[in-house]
Coordinates of C-alpha atoms in Angstrom, one line a residue:
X1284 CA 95.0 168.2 72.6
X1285 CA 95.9 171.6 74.4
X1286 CA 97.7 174.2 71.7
X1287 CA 101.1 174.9 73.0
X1288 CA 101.0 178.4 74.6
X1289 CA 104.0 181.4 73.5
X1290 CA 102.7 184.2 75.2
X1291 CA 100.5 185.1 77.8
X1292 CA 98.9 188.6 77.9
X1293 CA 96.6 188.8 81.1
X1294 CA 93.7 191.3 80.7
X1295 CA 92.2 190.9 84.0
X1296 CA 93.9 191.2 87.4
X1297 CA 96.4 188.6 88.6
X1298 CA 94.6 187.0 91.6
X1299 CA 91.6 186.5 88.9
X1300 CA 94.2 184.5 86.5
X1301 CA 95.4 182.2 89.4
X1302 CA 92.4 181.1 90.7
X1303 CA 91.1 180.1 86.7
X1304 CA 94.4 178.7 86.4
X1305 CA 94.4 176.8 90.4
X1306 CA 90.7 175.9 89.4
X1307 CA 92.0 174.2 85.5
X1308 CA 95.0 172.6 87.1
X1309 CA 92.3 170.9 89.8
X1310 CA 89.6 170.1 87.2
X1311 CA 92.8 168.7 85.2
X1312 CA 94.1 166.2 88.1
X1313 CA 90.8 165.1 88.8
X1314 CA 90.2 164.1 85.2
X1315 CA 93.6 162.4 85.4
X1316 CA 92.2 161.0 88.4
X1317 CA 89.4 159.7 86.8
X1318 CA 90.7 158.3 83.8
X1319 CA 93.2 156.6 86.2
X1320 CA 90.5 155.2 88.1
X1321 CA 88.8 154.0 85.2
X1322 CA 91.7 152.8 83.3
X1323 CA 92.4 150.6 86.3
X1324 CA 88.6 149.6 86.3
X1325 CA 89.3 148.6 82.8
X1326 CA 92.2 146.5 83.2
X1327 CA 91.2 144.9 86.3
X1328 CA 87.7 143.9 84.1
X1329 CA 89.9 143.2 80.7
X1330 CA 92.8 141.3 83.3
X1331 CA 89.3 139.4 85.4
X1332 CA 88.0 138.3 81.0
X1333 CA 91.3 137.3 80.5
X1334 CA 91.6 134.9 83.2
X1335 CA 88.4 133.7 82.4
X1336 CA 89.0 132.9 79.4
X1337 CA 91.9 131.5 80.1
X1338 CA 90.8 129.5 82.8
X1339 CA 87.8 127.9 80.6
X1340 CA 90.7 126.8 78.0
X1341 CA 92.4 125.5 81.0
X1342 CA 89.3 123.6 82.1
X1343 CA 88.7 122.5 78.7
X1344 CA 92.2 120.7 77.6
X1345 CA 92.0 119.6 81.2
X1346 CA 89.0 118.0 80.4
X1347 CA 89.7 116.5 77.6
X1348 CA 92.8 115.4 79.1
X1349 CA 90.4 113.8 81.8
X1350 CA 88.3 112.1 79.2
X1351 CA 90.8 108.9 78.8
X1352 CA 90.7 108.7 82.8
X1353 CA 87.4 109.0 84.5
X1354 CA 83.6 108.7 83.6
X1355 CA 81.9 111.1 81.7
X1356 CA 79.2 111.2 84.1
X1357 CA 81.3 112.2 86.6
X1358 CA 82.9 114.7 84.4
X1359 CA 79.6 116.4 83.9
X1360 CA 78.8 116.4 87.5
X1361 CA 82.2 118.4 88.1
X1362 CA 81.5 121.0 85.6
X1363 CA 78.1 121.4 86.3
X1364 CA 79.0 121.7 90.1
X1365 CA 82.4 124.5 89.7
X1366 CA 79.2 126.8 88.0
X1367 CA 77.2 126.2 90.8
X1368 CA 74.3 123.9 88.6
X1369 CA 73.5 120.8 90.2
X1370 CA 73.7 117.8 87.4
X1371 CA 70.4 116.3 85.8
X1372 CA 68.2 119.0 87.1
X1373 CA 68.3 121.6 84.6
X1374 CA 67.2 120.9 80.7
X1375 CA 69.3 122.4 77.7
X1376 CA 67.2 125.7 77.3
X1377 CA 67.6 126.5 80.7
X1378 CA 71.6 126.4 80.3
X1379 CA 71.7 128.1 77.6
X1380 CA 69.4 130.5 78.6
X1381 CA 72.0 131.2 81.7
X1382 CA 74.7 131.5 79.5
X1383 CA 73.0 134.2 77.4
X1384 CA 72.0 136.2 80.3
X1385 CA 75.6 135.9 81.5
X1386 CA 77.1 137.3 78.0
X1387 CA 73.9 139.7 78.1
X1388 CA 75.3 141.5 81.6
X1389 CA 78.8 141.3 80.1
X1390 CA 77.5 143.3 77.1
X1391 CA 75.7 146.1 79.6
X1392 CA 79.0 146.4 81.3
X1393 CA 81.0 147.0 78.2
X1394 CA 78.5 149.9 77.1
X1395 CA 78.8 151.5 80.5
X1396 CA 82.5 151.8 80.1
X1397 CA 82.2 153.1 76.6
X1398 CA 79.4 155.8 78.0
X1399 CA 81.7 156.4 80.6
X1400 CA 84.5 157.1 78.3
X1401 CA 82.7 159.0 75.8
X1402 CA 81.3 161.7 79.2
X1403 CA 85.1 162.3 80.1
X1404 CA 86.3 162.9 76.7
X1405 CA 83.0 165.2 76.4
X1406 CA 84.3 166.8 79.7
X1407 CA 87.6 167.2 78.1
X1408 CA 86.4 169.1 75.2
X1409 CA 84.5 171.3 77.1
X1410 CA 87.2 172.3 79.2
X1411 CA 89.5 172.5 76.3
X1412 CA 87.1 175.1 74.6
X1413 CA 87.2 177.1 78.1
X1414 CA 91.0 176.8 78.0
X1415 CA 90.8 178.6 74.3
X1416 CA 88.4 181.1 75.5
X1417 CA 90.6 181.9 78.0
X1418 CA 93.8 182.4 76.0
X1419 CA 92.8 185.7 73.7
X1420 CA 92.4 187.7 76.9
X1421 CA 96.0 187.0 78.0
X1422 CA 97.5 190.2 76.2
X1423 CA 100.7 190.9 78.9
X1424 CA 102.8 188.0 80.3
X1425 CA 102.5 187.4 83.5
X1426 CA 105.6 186.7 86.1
X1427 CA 104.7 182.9 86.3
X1428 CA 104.4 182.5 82.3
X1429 CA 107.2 179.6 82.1
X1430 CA 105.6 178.1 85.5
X1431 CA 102.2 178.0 83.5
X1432 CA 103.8 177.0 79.9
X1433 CA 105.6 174.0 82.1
X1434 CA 102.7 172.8 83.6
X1435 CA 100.5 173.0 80.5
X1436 CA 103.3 171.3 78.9
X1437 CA 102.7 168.5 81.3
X1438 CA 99.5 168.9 81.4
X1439 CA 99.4 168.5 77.2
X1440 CA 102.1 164.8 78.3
X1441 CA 99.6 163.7 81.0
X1442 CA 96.8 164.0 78.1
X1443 CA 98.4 162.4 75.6
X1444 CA 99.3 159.7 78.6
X1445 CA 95.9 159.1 78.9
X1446 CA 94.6 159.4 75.3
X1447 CA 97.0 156.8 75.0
X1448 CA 95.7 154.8 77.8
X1449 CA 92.4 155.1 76.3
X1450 CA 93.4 153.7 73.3
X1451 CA 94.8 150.7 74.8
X1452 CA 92.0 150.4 76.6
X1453 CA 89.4 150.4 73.2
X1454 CA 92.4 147.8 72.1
X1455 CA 91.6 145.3 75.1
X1456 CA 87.6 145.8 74.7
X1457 CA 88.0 144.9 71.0
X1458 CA 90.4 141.8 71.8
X1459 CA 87.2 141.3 74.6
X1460 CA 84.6 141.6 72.2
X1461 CA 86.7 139.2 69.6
X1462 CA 86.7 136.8 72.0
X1463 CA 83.4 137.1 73.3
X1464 CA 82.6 136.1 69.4
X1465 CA 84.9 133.2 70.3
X1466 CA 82.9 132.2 73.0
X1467 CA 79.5 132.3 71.4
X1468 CA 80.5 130.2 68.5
X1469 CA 82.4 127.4 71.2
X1470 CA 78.7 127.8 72.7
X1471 CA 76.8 127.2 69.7
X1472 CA 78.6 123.3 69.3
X1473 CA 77.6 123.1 73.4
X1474 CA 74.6 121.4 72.3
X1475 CA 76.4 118.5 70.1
X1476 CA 79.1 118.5 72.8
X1477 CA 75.9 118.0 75.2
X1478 CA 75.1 115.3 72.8
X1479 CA 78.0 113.3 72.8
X1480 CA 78.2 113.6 76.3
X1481 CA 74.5 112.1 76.8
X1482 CA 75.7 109.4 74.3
X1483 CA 79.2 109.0 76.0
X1484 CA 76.8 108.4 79.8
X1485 CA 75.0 105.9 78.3
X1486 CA 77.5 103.9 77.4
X1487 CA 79.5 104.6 80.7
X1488 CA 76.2 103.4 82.3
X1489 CA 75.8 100.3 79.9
X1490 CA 79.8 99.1 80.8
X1491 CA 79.0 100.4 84.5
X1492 CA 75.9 97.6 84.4
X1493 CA 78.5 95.0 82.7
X1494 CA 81.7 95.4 85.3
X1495 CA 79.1 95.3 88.4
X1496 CA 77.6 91.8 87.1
X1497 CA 81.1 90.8 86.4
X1498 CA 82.3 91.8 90.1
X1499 CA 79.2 90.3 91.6
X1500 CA 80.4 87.2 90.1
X1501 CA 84.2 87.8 91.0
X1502 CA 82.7 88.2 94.8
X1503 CA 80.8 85.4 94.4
X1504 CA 84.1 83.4 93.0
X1505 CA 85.6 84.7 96.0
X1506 CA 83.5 83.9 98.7
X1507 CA 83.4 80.5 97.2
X1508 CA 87.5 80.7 97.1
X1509 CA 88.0 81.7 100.4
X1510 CA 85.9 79.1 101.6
X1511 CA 88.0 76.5 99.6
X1512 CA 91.0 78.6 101.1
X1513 CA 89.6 78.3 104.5
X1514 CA 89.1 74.2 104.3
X1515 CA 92.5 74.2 103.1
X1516 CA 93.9 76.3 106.0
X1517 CA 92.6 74.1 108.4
X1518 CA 93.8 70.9 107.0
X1519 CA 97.2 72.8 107.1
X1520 CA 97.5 74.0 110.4
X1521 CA 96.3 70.1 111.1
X1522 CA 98.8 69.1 109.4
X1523 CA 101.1 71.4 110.5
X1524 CA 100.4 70.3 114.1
X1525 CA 101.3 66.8 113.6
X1526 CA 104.5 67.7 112.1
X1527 CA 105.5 69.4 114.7
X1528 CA 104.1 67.2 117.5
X1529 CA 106.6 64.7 115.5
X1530 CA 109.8 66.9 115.1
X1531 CA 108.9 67.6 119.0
X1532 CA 108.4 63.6 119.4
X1533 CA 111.8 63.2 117.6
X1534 CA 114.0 65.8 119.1
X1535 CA 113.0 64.9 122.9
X1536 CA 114.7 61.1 121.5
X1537 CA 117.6 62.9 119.8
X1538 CA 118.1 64.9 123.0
X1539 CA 117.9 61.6 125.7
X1540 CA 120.5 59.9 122.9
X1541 CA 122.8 63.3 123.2
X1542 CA 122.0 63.4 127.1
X1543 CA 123.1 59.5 127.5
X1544 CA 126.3 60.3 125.0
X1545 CA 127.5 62.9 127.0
X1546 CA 126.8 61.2 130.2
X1547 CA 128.8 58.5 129.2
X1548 CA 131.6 61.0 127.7
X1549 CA 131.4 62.4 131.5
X1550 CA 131.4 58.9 133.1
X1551 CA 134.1 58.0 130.7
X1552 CA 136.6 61.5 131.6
X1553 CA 135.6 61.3 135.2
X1554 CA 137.1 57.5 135.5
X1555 CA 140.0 58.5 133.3
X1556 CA 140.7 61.0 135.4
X1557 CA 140.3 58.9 139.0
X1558 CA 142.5 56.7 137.1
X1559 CA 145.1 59.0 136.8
X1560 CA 145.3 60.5 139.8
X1561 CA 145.2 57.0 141.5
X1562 CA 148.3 56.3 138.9
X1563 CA 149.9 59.4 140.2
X1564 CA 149.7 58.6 143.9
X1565 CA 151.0 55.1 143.4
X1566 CA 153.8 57.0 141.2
X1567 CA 154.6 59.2 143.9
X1568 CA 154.3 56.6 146.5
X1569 CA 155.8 53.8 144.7
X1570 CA 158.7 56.8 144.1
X1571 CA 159.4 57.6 147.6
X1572 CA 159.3 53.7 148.6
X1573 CA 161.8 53.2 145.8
X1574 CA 163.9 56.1 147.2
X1575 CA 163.7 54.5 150.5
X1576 CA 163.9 51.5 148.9
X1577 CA 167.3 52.5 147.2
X1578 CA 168.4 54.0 150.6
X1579 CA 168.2 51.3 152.1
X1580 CA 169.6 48.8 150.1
X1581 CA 172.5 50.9 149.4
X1582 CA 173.1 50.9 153.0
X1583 CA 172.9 47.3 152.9
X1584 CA 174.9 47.2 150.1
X1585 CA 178.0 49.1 151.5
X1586 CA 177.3 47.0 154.7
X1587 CA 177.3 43.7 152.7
X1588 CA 179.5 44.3 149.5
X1589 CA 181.8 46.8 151.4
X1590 CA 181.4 48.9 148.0
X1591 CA 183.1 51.9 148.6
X1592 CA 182.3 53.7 144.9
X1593 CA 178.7 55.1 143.3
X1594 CA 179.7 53.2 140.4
X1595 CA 179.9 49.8 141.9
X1596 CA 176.7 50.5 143.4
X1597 CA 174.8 51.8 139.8
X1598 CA 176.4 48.8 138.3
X1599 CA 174.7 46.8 140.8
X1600 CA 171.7 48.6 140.9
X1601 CA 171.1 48.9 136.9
X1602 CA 171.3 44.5 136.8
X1603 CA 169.4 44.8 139.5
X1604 CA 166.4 46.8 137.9
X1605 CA 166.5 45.8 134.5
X1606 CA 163.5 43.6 135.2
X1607 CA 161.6 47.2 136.9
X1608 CA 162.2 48.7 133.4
X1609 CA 160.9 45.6 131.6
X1610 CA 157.7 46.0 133.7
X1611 CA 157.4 49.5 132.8
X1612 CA 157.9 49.1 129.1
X1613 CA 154.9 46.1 129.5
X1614 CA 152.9 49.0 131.4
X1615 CA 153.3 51.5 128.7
X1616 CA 152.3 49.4 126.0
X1617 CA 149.2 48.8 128.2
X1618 CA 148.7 52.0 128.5
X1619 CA 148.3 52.3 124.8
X1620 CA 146.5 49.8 124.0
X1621 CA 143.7 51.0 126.6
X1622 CA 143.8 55.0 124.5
X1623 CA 143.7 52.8 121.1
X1624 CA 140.4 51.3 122.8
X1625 CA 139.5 54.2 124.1
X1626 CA 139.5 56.1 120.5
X1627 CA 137.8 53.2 119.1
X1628 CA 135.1 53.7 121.6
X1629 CA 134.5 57.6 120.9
X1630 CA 134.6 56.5 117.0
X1631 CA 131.9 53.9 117.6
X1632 CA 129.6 56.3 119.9
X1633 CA 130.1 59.3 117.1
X1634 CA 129.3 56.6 114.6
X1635 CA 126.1 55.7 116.2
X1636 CA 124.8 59.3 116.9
X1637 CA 125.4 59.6 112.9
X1638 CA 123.0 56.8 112.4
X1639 CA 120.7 58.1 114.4
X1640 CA 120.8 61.1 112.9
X1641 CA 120.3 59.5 109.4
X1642 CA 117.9 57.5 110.2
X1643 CA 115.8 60.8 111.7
X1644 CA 116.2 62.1 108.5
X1645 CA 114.9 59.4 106.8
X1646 CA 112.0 58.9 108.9
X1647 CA 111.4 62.3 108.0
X1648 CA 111.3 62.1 104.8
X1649 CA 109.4 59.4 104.4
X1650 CA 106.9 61.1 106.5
X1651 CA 106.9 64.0 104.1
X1652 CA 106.6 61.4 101.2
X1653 CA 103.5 59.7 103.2
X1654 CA 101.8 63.5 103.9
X1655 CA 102.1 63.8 100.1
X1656 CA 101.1 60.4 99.4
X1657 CA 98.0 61.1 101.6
X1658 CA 97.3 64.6 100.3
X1659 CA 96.9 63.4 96.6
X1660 CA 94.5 60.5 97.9
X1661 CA 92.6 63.2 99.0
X1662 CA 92.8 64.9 96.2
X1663 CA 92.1 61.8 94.0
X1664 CA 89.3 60.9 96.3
X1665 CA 87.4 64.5 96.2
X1666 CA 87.6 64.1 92.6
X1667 CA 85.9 61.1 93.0
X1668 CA 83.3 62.0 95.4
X1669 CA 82.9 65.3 92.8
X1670 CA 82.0 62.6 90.0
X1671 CA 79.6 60.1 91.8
X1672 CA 77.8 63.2 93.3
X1673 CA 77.4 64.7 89.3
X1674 CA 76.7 61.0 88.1
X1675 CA 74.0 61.0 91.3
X1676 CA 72.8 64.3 89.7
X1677 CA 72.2 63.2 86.2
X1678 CA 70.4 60.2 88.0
X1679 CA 67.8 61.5 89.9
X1680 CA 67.1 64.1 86.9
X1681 CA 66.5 60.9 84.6
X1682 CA 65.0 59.6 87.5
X1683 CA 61.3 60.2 86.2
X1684 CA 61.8 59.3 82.7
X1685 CA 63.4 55.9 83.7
X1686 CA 60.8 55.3 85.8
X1687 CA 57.7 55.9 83.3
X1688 CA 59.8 53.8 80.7
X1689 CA 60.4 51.1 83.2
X1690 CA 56.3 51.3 83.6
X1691 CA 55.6 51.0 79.8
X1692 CA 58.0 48.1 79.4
X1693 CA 55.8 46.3 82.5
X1694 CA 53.6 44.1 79.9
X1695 CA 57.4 42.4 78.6
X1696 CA 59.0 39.4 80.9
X1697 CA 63.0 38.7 80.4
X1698 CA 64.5 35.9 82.7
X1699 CA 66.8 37.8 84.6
X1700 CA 68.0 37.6 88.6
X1701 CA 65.7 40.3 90.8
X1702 CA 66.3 38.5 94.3
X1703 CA 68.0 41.7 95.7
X1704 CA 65.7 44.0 97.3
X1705 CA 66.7 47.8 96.6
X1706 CA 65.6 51.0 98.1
X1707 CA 63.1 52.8 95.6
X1708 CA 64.6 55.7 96.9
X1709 CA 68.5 55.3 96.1
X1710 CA 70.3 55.8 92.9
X1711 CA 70.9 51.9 92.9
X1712 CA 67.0 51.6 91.8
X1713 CA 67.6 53.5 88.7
X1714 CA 70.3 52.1 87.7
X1715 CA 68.6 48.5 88.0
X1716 CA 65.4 49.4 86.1
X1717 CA 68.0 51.0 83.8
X1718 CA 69.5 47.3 83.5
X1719 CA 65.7 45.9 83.4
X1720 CA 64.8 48.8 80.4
X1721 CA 67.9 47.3 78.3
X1722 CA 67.5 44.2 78.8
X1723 CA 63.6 44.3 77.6
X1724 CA 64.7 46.6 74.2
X1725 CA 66.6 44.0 73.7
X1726 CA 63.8 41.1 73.9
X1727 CA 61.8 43.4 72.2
X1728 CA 64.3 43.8 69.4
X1729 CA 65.1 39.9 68.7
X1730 CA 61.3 39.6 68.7
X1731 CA 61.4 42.2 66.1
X1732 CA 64.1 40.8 64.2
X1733 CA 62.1 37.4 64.3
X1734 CA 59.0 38.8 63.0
X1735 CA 58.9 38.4 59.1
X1736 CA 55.8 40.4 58.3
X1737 CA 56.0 44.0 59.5
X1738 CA 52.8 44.8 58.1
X1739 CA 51.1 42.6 60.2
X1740 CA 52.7 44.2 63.6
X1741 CA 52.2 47.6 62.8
X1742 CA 48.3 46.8 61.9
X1743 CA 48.7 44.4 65.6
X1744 CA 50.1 47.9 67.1
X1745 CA 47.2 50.0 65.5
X1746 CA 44.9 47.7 66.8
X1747 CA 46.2 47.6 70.1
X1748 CA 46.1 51.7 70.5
X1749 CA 42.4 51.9 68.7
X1750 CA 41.6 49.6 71.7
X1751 CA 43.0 51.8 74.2
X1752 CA 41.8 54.9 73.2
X1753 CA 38.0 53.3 72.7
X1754 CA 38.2 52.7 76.7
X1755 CA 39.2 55.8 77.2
X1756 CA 37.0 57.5 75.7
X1757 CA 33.3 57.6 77.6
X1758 CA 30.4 56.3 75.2
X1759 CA 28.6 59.6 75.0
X1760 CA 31.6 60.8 72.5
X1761 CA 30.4 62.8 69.5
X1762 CA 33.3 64.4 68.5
X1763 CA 36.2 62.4 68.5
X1764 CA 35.5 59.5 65.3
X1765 CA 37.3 56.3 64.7
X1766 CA 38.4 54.4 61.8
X1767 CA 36.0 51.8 62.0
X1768 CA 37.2 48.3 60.2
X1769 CA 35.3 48.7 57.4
X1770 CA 37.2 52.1 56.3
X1771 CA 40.7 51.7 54.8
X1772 CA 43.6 53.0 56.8
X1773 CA 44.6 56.3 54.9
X1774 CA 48.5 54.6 55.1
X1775 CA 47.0 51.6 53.2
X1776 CA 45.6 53.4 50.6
X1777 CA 48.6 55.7 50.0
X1778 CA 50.7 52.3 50.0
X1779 CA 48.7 50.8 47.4
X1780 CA 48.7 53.9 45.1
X1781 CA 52.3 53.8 44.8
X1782 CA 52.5 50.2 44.3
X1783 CA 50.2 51.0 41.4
X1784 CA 52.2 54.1 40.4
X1785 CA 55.8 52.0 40.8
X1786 CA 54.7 48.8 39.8
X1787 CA 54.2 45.6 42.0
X1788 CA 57.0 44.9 44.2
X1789 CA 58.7 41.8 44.5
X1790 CA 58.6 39.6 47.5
X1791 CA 62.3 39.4 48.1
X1792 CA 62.6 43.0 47.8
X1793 CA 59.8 43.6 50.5
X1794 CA 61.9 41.4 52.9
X1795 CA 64.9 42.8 52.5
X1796 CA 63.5 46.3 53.1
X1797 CA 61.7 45.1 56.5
X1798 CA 64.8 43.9 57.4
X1799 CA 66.8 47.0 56.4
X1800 CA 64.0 49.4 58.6
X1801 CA 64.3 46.7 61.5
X1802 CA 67.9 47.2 61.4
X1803 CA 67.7 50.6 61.4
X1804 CA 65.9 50.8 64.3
X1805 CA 67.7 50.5 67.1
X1806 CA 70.2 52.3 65.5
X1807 CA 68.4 55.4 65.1
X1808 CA 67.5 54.6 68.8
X1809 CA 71.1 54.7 70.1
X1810 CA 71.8 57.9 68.5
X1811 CA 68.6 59.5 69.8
X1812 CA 69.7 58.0 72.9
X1813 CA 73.2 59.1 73.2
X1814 CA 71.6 62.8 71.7
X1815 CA 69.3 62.8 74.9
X1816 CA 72.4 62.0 77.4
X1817 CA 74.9 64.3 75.7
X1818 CA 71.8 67.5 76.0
X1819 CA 71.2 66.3 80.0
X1820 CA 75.3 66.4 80.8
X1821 CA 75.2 69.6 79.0
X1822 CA 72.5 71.0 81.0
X1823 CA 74.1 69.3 84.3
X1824 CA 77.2 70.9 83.7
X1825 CA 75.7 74.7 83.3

């Protein structure tokens, strides 16, 4: 910091003091300048660090945030695209290689500001020495000594503005270079974060793999659905049609029934009306014939009764017409009885457009009872065409077996009706050499059941299959050796050791053991039977 100065004693001439004082004040702004420039240089780095750091704890929580909404592959792709990386190209080295260059060029720009710094305040210290080189020579005070002790006053303020500056400025590198430390040790768990990430893709990919198989299923469902929906649309609209084609069909007959009503309503006014004007114009005219009338005969009557008095003659005249007013009370009741009839008439038309009605409705509905009638017929009936076609199925896959079984059992005979001549082809074939098959096991069994001695069959069976395989085989045959009839069956001979071990078997006990095994048999034949059907409906159903 620059001494306060007291007293100025110039030694050399004035214009000489000036200039050295013009020429510290310029070198003095233009450090100021400087450190301004610098300082702002600093902040805008420190403020540009800041908001990069900032910005990757932003982008991290955002992540994270992210992580319970999208993929992490797409994550990954995101990130590595904002640093300008294109995803899956670049190994783990390489990254972190980058990043290390990146703190590496972050590192060289911190030293240059601190090299910077550390010329100026050098600059500073040289110009400060100058300034005390300078201040022994001043012996006299010069005019402008409080000008020059004001500005080095602010001068000494504008120093100590931007020591302080400076100091705020080593404040913001260290908070930089603390959390550049922060940053390295986030980067050092990059790699298990890379790790989890990896892991986390995999199983995106595995449950990517799983959802597509289930949606290529769902589209398969619904193709098959709108197909379904599609068959049931058009039965609809066909539906549909007829309805309307009937409700059409059934208002054109409610409308002629309304048409003939109201013409006969109109017919009906129209002669109720000619009626009454035809009553008016006989009431008028019988009226003006009666006035005559009265005229008349009250001329005659003064002529011929010589009644001189009204009186006389409306004494006359009311005897006279009592009989008109008897007719006109007969008229009148007419009259009524013909609107009486007349009501009863509208009632009985209203009455029969009602039934009409009704009985619309009811036809309707019963309509809508057959349409539902006839829909679960369908129904029923694709059900049933759904179960012969699966029962067809399971046919034609037992189809082969049937018929090699039906081919073994050839050498057996049973008395049984096989006039009807059936396509080999159709399902009807199977199931009559499925009849045929059952009805031989069951010869076969009562033949069995018959047979006392089941030694002596199974030796006849042995036989039997020792033949077959000897014409089978070609006579050159060296490897394949038979039990000739003068070696004991191996069975025997185990048979006969245990009798000797165990101790002679009765008789009875021999019996009722053949008859227990034949017995058996079929059972055990049932259940492998119903296990083989049970295994082919399973399969027919996947």
């Amino acid at each position: 910091m620059l001494p306060a100065v007291t007293s100025l004693v110039p030694t050399r001439p004035h214009t000489e003091m000036q200039d050295k004082i013009t020429e510290v004040k310029k070198v003095i702004q233009l450090l100021e300048s400087e450190k301004k420039v610098e300082y702002e240089k600093n902040q805008a780095v420190t403020h540009q660090k800041n908001q990069m750091a900032f910005q990757l704890r932003q982008e991290i929580k955002r992540l994270s945030m992210d992580l319970a909404d999208r993929s992490r592959e797409e994550r990954c792709r995101d990130a590595f695209q904002k640093r300008g990386l294109t995803y899956g190209e670049k190994q783990e080295g390489e990254i972190l290689a980058i990043q290390e260059q990146k703190r590496l060029a972050e590192l060289k720009k911190l030293d240059a500001l601190n090299h910077s710094t550390r010329k100026k305040q050098r600059h500073l210290e040289e110009l400060q020495r100058e300034y005390e080189m300078l201040k022994p020579h001043t012996g006299r005070a010069c005019p402008d000594v409080q000008m020059t002790e004001q500005m080095a006053t602010t001068v000494e303020a504008k120093l100590q503005e931007t020591q302080e500056a400076v100091k705020e400025a080593e404040m913001k590198t260290a908070q930089h270079m603390r959390r550049r430390d922060i940053l390295q040790d986030e980067s050092r768990t990059y790699q298990s974060q890379l790790d989890s990430l990896k892991e986390e893709i995999e199983k995106q990919r595995k449950e990517l793999q799983r959802v597509c198989l289930i949606h290529d299923k769902a589209n398969s469902t619904k193709t098959m659905a709108e197909s379904d929906l599609q068959q049931l649309t058009k039965q609809l609209n066909r539906k549909r049609v007829e309805r309307r084609q009937t409700v059409v069909a059934t208002r054109r007959i409610i409308e002629e029934c309304k048409a003939e009503a109201d013409a006969s309503d109109q017919m009906a006014r129209e002669m109720m009306a000619e009626d009454e004007a035809r009553r008016r114009a006989a009431r008028i005219t019988a009226e003006e014939e009666e006035r005559a009338n009265t005229r008349d005969i009250f001329r005659m009557l003064q002529q011929t009764t010589a009644a001189t008095s009204e009186q006389d003659i409306r004494r006359q005249h009311v005897s006279c017409t009592s009989e008109t007013h008897e007719q006109q009370e007969r008229l009148k009741k007419e009259n009524l009885q013909l609107k009486e009839e007349k009501d009863l008439l509208r009632q009985q038309l209203y009455s029969m457009i009602c039934e009409r009605e009704a009985r619309r409705i009811r036809d309707q509905q019963t309509l809508e009872a057959c349409e539902q009638q006839l829909q679960a017929q369908q129904q029923k009936s694709e059900q049933a065409r759904e179960n012969r076609d699966s029962l067809s199925q399971t046919l034609e896959s037992i189809r082969p077996t049937i018929l090699l079984l039906a081919k073994k059992l050839k050498h057996t005979s049973v008395d049984e009706d096989t006039d009807e001549q059936v396509d080999p082809d159709s399902v009807e074939f199977v199931l009559q050499q499925i009849k045929q098959c059952k009805a031989k096991f069951l010869a076969l069994h009562t033949e069995l059941q018959k047979q006392s001695d089941l030694k002596a069959v199974m030796k006849h069976m042995d036989e039997k299959f020792l033949v077959v395989v000897k014409e089978r085989i070609p006579d050159d045959n060296n490897r394949i050796k038979l039990l000739d009839e003068g070696i004991p069956d191996v069975r025997d001979d185990e048979v006969g050791r245990e009798e000797e071990a165990e101790g002679v078997v009765p008789e009875e006990a021999q019996k009722s053991d053949a008859q227990q095994e034949t017995e058996d048999k079929p059972k055990k034949a049932q259940r492998t039977r119903r296990r083989k059907t049970k295994s082919q409906s399973s399969r027919d159903w996947r």
